[in-house]
Tab-separated table of C-alpha atoms and ligand atoms in Angstrom:
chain	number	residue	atom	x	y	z
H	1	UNK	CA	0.000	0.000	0.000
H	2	UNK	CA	1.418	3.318	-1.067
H	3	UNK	CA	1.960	5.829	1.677
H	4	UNK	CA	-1.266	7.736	2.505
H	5	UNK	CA	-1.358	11.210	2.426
H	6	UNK	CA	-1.958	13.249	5.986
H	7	UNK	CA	-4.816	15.106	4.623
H	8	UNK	CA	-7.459	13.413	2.617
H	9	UNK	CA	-8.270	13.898	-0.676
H	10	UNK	CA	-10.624	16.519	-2.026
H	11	UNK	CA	-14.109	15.273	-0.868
H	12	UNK	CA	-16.851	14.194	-3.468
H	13	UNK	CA	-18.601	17.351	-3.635
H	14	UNK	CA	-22.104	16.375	-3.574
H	15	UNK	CA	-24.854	17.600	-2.568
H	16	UNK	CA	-25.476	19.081	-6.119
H	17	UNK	CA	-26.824	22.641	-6.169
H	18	UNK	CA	-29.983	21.516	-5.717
H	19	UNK	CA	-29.197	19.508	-2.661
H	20	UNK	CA	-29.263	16.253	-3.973
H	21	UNK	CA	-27.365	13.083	-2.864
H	22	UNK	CA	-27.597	11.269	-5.987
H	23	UNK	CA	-31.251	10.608	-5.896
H	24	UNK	CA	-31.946	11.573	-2.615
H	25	UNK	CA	-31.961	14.789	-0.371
H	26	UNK	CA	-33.598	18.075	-2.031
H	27	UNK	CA	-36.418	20.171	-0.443
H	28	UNK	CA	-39.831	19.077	-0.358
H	29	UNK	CA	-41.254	21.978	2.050
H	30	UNK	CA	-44.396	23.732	2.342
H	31	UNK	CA	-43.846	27.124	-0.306
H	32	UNK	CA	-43.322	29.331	3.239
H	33	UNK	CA	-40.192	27.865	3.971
H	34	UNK	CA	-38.695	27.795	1.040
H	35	UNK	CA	-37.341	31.166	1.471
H	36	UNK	CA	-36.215	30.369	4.776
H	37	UNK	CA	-34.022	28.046	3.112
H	38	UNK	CA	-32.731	29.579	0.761
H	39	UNK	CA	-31.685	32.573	3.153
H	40	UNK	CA	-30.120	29.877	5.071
H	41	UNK	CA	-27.965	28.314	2.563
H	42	UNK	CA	-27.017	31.499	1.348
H	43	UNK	CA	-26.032	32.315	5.214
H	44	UNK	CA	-24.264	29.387	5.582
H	45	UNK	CA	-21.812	29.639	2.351
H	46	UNK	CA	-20.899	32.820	3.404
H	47	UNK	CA	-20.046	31.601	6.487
H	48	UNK	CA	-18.054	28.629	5.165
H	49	UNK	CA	-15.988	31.084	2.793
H	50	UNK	CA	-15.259	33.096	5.927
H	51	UNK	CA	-11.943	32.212	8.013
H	52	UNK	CA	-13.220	34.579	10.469
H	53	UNK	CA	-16.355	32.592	11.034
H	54	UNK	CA	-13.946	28.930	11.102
H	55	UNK	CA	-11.472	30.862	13.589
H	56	UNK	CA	-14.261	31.400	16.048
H	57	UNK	CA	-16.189	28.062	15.637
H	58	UNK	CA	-12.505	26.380	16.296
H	59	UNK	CA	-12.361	27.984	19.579
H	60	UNK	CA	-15.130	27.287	20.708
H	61	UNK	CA	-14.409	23.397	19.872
H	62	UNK	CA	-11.958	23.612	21.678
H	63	UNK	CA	-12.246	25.912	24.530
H	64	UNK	CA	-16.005	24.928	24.890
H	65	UNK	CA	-16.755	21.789	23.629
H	66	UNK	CA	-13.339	19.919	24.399
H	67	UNK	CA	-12.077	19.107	21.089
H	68	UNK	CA	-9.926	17.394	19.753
H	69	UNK	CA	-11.536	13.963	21.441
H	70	UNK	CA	-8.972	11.206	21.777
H	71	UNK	CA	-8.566	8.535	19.530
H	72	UNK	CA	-7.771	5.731	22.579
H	73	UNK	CA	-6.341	2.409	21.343
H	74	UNK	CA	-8.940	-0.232	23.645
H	75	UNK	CA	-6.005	-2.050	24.992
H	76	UNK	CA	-8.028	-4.990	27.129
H	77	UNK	CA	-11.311	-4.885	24.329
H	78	UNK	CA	-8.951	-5.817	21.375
H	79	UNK	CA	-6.908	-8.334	23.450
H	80	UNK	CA	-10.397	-10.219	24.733
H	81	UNK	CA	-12.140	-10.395	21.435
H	82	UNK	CA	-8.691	-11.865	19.837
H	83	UNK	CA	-9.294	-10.045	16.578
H	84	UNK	CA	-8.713	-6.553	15.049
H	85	UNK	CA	-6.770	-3.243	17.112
H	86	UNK	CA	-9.771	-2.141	18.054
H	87	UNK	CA	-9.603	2.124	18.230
H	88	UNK	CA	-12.495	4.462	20.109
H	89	UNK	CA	-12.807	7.995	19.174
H	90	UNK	CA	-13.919	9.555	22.301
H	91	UNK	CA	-16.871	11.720	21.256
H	92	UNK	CA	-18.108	11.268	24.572
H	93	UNK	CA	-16.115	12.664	26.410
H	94	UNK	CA	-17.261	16.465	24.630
H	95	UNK	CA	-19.284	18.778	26.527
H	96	UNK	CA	-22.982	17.476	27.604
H	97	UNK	CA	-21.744	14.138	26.526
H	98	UNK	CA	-22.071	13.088	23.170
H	99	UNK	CA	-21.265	14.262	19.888
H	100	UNK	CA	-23.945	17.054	19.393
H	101	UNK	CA	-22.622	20.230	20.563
H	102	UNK	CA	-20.514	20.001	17.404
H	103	UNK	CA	-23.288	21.025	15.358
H	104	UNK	CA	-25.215	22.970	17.701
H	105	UNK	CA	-21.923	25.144	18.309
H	106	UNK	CA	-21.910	25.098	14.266
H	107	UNK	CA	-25.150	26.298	14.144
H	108	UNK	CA	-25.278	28.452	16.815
H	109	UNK	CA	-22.867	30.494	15.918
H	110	UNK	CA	-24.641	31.250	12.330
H	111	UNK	CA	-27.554	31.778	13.859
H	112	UNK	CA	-25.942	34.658	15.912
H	113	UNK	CA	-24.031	35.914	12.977
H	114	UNK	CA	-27.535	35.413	10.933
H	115	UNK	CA	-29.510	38.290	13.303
H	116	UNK	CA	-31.159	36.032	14.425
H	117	UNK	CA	-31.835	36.082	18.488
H	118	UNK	CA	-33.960	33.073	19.070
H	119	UNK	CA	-33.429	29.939	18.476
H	120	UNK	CA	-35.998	26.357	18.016
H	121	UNK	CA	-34.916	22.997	18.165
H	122	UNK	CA	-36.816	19.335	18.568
H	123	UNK	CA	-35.774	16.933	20.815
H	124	UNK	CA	-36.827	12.842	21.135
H	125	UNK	CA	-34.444	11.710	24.304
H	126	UNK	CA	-33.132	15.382	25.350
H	127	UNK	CA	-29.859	15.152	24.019
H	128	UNK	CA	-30.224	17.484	21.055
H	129	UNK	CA	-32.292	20.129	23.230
H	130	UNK	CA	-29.543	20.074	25.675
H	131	UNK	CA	-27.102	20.618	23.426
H	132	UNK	CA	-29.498	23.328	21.839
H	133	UNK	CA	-30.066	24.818	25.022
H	134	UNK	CA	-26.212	24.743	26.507
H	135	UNK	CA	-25.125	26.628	23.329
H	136	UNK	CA	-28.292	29.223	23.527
H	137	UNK	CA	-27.299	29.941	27.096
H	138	UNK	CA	-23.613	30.515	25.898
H	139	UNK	CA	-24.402	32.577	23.098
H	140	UNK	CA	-27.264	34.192	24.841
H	141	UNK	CA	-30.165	33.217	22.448
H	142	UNK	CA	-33.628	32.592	23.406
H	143	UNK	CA	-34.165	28.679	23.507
H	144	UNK	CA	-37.237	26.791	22.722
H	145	UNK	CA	-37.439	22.989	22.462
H	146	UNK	CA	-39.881	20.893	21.411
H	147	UNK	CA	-40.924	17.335	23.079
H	148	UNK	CA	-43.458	14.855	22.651
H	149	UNK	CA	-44.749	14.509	25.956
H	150	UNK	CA	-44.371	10.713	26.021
H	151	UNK	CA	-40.272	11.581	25.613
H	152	UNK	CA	-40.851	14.058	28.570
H	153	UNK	CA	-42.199	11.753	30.693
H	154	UNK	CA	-39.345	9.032	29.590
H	155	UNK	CA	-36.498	11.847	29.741
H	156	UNK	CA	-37.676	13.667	33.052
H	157	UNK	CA	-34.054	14.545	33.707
H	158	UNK	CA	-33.038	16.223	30.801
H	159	UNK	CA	-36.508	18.646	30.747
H	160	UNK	CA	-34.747	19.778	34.324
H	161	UNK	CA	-31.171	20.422	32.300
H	162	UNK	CA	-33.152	21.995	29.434
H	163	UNK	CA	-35.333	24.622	32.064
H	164	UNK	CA	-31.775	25.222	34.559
H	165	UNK	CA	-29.964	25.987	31.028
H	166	UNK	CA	-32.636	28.713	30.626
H	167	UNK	CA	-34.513	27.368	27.960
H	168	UNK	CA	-38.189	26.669	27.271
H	169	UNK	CA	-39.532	23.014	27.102
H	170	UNK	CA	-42.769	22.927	24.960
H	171	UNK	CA	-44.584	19.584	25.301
H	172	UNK	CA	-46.059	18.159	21.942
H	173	UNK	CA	-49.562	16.172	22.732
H	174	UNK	CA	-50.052	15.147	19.199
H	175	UNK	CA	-49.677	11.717	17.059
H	176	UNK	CA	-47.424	9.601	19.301
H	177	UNK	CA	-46.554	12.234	21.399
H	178	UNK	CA	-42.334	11.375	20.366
H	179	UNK	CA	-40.085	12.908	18.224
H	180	UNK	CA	-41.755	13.031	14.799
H	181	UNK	CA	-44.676	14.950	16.346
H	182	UNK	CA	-41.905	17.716	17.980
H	183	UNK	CA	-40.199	18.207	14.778
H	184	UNK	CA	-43.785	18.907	13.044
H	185	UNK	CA	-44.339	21.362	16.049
H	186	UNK	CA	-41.071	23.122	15.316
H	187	UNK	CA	-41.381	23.394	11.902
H	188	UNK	CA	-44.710	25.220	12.424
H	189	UNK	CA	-43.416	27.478	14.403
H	190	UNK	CA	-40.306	28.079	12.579
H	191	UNK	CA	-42.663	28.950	9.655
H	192	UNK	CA	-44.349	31.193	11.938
H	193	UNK	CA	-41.319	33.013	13.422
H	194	UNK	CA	-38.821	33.054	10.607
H	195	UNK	CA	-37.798	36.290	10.567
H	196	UNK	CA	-36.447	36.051	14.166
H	197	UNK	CA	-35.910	32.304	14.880
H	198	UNK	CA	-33.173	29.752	13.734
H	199	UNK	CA	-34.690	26.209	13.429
H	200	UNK	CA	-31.765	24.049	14.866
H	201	UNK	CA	-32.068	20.506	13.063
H	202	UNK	CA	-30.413	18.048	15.367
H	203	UNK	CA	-29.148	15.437	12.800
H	204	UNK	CA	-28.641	15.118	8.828
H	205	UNK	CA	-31.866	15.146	8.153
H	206	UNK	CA	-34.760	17.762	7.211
H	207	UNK	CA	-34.646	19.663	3.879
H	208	UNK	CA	-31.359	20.864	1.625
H	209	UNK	CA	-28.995	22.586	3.297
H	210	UNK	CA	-29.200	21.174	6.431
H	211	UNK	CA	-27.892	17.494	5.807
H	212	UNK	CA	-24.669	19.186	4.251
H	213	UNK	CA	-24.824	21.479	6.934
H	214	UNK	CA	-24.647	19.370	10.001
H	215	UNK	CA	-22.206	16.940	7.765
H	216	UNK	CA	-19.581	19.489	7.971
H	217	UNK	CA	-20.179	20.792	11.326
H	218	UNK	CA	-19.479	16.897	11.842
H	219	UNK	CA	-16.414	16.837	9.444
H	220	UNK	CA	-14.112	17.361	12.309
H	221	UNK	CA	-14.661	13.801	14.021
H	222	UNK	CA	-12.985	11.985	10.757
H	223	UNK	CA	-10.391	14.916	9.949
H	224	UNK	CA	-9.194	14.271	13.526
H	225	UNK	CA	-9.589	10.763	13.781
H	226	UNK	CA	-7.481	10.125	9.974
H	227	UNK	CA	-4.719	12.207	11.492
H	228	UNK	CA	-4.306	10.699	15.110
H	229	UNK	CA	-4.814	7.022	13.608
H	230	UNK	CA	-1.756	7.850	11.331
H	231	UNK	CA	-0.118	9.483	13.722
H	232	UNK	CA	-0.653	6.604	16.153
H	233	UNK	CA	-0.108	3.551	13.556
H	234	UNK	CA	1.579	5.093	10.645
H	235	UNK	CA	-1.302	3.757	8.436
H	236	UNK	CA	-4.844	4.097	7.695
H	237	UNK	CA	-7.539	1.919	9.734
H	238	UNK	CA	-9.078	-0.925	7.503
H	239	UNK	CA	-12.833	-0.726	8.907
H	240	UNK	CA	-14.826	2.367	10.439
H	241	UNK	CA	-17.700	1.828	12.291
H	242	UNK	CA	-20.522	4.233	14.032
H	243	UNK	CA	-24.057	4.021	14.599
H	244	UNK	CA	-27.034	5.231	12.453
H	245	UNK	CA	-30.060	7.199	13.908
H	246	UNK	CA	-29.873	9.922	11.421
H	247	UNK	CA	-26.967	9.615	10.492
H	248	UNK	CA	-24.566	12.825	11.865
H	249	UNK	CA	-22.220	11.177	14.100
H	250	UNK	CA	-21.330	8.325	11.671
H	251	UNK	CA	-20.958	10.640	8.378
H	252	UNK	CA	-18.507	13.090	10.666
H	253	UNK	CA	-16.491	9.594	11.230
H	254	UNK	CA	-16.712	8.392	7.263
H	255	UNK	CA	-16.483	11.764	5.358
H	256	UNK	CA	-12.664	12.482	5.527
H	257	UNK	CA	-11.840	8.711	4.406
H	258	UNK	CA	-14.545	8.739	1.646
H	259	UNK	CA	-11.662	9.114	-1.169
H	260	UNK	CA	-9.427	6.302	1.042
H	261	UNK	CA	-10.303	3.245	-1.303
H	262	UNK	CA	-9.165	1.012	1.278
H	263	UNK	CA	-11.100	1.881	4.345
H	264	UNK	CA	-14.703	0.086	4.747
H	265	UNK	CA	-17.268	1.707	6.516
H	266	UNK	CA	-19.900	0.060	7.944
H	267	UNK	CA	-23.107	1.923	9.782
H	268	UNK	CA	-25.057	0.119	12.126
H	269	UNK	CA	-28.668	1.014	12.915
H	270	UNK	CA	-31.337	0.180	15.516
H	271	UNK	CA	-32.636	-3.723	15.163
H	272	UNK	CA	-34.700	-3.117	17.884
H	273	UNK	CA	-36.866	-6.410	18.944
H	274	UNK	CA	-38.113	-7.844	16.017
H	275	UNK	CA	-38.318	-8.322	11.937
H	276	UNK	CA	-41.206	-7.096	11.572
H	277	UNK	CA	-42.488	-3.048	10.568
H	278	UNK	CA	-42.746	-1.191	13.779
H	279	UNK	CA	-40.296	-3.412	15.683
H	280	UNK	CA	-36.758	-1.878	14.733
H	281	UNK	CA	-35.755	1.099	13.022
H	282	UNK	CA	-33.244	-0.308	10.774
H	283	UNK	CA	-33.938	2.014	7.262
H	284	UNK	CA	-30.753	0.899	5.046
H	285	UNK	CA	-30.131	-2.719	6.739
H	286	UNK	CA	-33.129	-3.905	4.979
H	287	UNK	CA	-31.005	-7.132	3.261
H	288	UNK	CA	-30.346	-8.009	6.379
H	289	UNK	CA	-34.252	-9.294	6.496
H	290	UNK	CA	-35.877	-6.046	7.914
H	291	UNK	CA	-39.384	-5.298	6.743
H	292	UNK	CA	-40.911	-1.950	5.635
H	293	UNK	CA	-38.055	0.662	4.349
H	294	UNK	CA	-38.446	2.061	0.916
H	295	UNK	CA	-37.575	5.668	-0.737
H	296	UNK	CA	-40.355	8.123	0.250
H	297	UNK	CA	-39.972	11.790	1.624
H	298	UNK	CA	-40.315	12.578	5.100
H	299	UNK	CA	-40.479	16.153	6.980
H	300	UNK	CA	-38.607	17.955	4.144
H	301	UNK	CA	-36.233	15.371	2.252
H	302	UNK	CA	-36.069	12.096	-0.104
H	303	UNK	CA	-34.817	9.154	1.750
H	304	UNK	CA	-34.941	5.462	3.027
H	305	UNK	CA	-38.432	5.946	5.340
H	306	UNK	CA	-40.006	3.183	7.183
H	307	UNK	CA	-43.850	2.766	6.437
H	308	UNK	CA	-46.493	0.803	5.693
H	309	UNK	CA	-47.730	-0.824	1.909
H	310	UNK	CA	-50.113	2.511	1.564
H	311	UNK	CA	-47.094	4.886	2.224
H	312	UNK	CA	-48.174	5.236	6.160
H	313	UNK	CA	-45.306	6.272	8.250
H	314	UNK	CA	-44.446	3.535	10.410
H	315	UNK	CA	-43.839	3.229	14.561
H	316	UNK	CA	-40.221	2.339	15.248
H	317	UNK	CA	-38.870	0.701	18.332
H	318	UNK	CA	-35.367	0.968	19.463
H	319	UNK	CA	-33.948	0.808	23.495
H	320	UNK	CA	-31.881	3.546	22.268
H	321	UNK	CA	-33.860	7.077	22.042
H	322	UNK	CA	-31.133	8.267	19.643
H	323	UNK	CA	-31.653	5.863	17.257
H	324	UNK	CA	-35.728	5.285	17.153
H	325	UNK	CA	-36.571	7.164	14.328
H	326	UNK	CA	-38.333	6.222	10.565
H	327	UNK	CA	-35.828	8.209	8.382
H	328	UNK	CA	-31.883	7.955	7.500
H	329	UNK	CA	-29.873	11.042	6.465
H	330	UNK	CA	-29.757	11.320	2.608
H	331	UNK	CA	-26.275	10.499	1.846
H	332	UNK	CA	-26.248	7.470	3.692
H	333	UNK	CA	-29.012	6.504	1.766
H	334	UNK	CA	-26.644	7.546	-1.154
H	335	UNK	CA	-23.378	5.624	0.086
H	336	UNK	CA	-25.766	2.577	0.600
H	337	UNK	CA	-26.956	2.547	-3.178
H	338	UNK	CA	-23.045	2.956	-4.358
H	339	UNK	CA	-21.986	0.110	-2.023
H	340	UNK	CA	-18.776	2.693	-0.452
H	341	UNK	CA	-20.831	2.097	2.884
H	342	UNK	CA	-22.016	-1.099	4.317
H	343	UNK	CA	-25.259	-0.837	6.618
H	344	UNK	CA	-26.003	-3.090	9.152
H	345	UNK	CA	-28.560	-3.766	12.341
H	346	UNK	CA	-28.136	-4.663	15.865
H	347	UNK	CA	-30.700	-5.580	18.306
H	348	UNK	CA	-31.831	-3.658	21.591
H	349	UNK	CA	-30.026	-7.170	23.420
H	350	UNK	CA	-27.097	-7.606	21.828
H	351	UNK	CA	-26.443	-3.594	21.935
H	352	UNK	CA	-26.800	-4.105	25.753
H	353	UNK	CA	-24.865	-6.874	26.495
H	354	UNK	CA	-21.942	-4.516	24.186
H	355	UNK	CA	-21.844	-2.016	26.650
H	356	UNK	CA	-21.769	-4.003	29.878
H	357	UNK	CA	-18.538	-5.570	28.295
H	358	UNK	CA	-17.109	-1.938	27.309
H	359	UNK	CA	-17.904	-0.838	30.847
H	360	UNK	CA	-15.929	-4.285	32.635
H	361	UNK	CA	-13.241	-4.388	29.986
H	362	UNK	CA	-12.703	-0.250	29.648
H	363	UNK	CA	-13.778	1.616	32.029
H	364	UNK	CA	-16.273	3.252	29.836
H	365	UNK	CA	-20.128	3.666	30.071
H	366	UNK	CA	-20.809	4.091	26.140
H	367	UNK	CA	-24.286	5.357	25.488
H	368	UNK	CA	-26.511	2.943	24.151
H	369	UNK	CA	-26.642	4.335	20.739
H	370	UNK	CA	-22.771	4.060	20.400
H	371	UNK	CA	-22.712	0.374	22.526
H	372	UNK	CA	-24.851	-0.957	18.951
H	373	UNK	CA	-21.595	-0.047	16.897
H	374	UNK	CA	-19.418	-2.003	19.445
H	375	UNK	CA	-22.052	-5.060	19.407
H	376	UNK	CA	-21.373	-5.023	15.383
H	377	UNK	CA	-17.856	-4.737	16.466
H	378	UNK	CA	-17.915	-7.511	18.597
H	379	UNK	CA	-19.753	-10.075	16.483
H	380	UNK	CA	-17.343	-9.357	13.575
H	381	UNK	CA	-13.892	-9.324	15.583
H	382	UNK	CA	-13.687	-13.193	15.443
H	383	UNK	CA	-13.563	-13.037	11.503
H	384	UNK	CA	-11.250	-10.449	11.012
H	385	UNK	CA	-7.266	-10.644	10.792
H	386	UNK	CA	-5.181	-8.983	14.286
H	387	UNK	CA	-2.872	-7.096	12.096
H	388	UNK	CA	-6.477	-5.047	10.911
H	389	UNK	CA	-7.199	-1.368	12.498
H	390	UNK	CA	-10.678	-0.047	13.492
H	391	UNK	CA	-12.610	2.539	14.389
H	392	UNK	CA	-15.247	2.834	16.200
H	393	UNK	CA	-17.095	6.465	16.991
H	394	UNK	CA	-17.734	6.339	20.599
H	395	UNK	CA	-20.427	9.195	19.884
H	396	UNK	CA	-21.845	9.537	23.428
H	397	UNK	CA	-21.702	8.284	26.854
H	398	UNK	CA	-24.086	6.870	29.020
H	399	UNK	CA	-25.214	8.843	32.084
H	400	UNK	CA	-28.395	9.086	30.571
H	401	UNK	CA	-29.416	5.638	29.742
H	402	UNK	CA	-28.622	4.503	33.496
H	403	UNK	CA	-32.295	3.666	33.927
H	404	UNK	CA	-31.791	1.299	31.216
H	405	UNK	CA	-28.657	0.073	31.676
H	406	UNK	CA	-29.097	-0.539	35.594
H	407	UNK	CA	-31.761	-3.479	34.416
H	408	UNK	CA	-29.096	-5.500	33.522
H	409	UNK	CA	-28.138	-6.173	37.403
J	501	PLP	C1	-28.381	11.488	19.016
J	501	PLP	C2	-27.349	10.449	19.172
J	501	PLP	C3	-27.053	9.516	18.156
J	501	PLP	C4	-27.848	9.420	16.875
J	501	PLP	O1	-27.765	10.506	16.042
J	501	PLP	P1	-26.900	10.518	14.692
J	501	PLP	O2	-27.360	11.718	14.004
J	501	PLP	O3	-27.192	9.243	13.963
J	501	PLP	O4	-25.484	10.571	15.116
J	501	PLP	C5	-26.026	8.623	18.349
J	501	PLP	N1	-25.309	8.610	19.497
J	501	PLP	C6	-25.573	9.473	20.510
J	501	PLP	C7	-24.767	9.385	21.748
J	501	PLP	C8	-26.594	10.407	20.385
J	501	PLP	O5	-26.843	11.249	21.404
């Protein structure tokens, strides 16, 4: 293998101009918000072309958020599974815990530089209105967040973060009372308060240009990671792995090694209890025997969607809060069709049992998003070679899933 270079290659440069992934992405949004949008895109290049703008969102990274993460060889985890040097990039070790605040920092900070003094967000566990509402309070934005009530009941904790951090916590009675329903709440609004409000989309998801957007505010995971793995091993990893709820934390991992021909990358979503439509939320893993995922558009893009034979959004299940929802992120739905990305599912079980053994064998309490990437891990190690490198995006940890987690003893 030739030697590889210590920054990657130019990136393929899609979305097109019309925000498409290949066939997927675009805008399919109500004619008020298409304006909206295009202010926002229009914003947001700006921004990118502005060193200015990348000056101040680096500090904050770093002086805020706690970047760069470590890339931490798992010494005892690679020598029990007797397989692959198995690598963790520590994304939760950021600020509130997982790999959010990259974005919302990202996103924030146009906001501010957009005029814009209030800001909107959904939220299904309370992660991403945490995040939302630490980086409001920072920048001193109003903050209002959106939750099914169901969630708030579920999540009671992080409603008290959200309220201390200053922000507002508007419950969402309708439909299932979960995230879909918050995000239809919030986009009303946003349509309603435009001129004042930034709508703060928590994932790669939602109409063009947010999943570029909150892909590049998520760029710095990989750009890291490529550097510290070479710097660490002299060579780049063979498999990259990182779980799929969206999709943010996992294309941050895969985007800087996109042009690296050699490295696999393999996204693992939520398998949930069952097969069957309405027991998983596995959109892309569907050869792997789950029912109900076909293209369709959901709140604002053209994507893998779970429903039913009539077109019917479907109910998802996952343990995992961060992963229980019926859409996937564009261009994973692109890097599926083209093969570069392999997509797999993991079940609420086996995703447990992962992070008991990352907890004995590490020291580390993954959240239980991140612990269905290490169950993939796990199940694979036996087949691969020991001289083989991966990397697996720790993307959050798991303080909040104790509830869960504590069932286990
Ligand atoms: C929200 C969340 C996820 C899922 O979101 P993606 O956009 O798929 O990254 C994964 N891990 C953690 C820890 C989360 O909080």
């Amino acid at each position: 293998m030739s030697t590889p270079k210590a920054t990657p290659e130019a990136a393929p440069t899609w979305p097109d101009v019309r925000g498409r992934f290949g066939a997927y992405g675009g805008r399919y949004v109500p004619e008020t918000l298409v304006t909206p949008l295009e202010e926002l895109e229009h914003a947001y290049a700006e921004a990118q072309a502005d060193a200015g703008f990348h000056r101040e969102l680096d500090f904050l990274l770093r002086t805020f958020a706690g970047r760069p993460t470590p890339l931490q060889f798992a010494e005892r985890l690679t020598a029990h599974l007797g397989g692959p040097q198995i690598y963790l990039k520590r994304e939760d070790l950021l600020h509130t815990g997982s790999h959010k605040i990259n974005n919302c920092l990202g996103q924030g900070l146009l906001a501010a530089r957009m005029g814009k003094r209030r800001v909107i967000a959904e939220t299904g566990a309370g992660q991403h209105g945490v995040a939302t509402a630490t980086v409001a309070a920072r920048f001193g934005l109003e903050c209002v967040v959106y939750m099914g009530t169901a969630d708030m009941e579920r999540q009671r904790l992080n409603v008290y973060r959200m309220r201390l951090l200053g922000a507002e916590v508007v419950g969402v009675e309708s439909g299932s009372r979960t995230l879909k329903d918050a995000i239809n709440e919030a986009m009303r609004d946003w349509v309603t308060n435009v001129r004042t409000t930034h709508y703060l989309l928590g994932s790669v998801l939602g109409a063009h240009p947010y999943p570029q957007m909150v892909r590049d505010f998520h760029k710095v995971i990989g750009a890291e990671a490529r550097a510290q793995i070479l710097a660490d091993s002299g060579r780049l990893p063979d498999l990259l792995v990182a779980c799929v709820g969206g999709g943010s934390n996992a294309i941050g991992l895969f985007h800087a090694f996109l042009e690296d021909a050699g490295v696999k990358m393999l996204g693992v979503e939520a398998g949930g209890s069952g097969h069957k439509l309405g027991e998983h939320a596995a959109r892309l893993a569907a050869s792997t025997g789950f029912a109900g995922a076909r293209p369709g558009v959901l709140q604002g893009t053209y994507t893998y969607v779970l429903q039913t034979d009539d077109g019917q959004i479907s109910t998802t299940h996952s343990i995992s809060a961060g992963l229980d929802y019926p859409a996937v992120g564009p261009e994973h739905a692109l890097l599926a069709e083209q093969k570069r990305a392999e997509y797999t599912a993991v079940s609420d079980d086996a995703a447990l049992d992962a992070a008991h053994t990352l907890a004995r064998l590490e020291g580390i309490i993954p959240a239980l998003e991140s612990a269905h990437g290490l169950a993939e891990v796990i199940a694979r190690a036996p087949k691969m070679r020991r001289d083989e490198i991966v990397i697996l995006n720790l993307s959050g940890r798991g303080d909040k899933d104790m509830d869960i987690l504590a069932r286990l003893l």
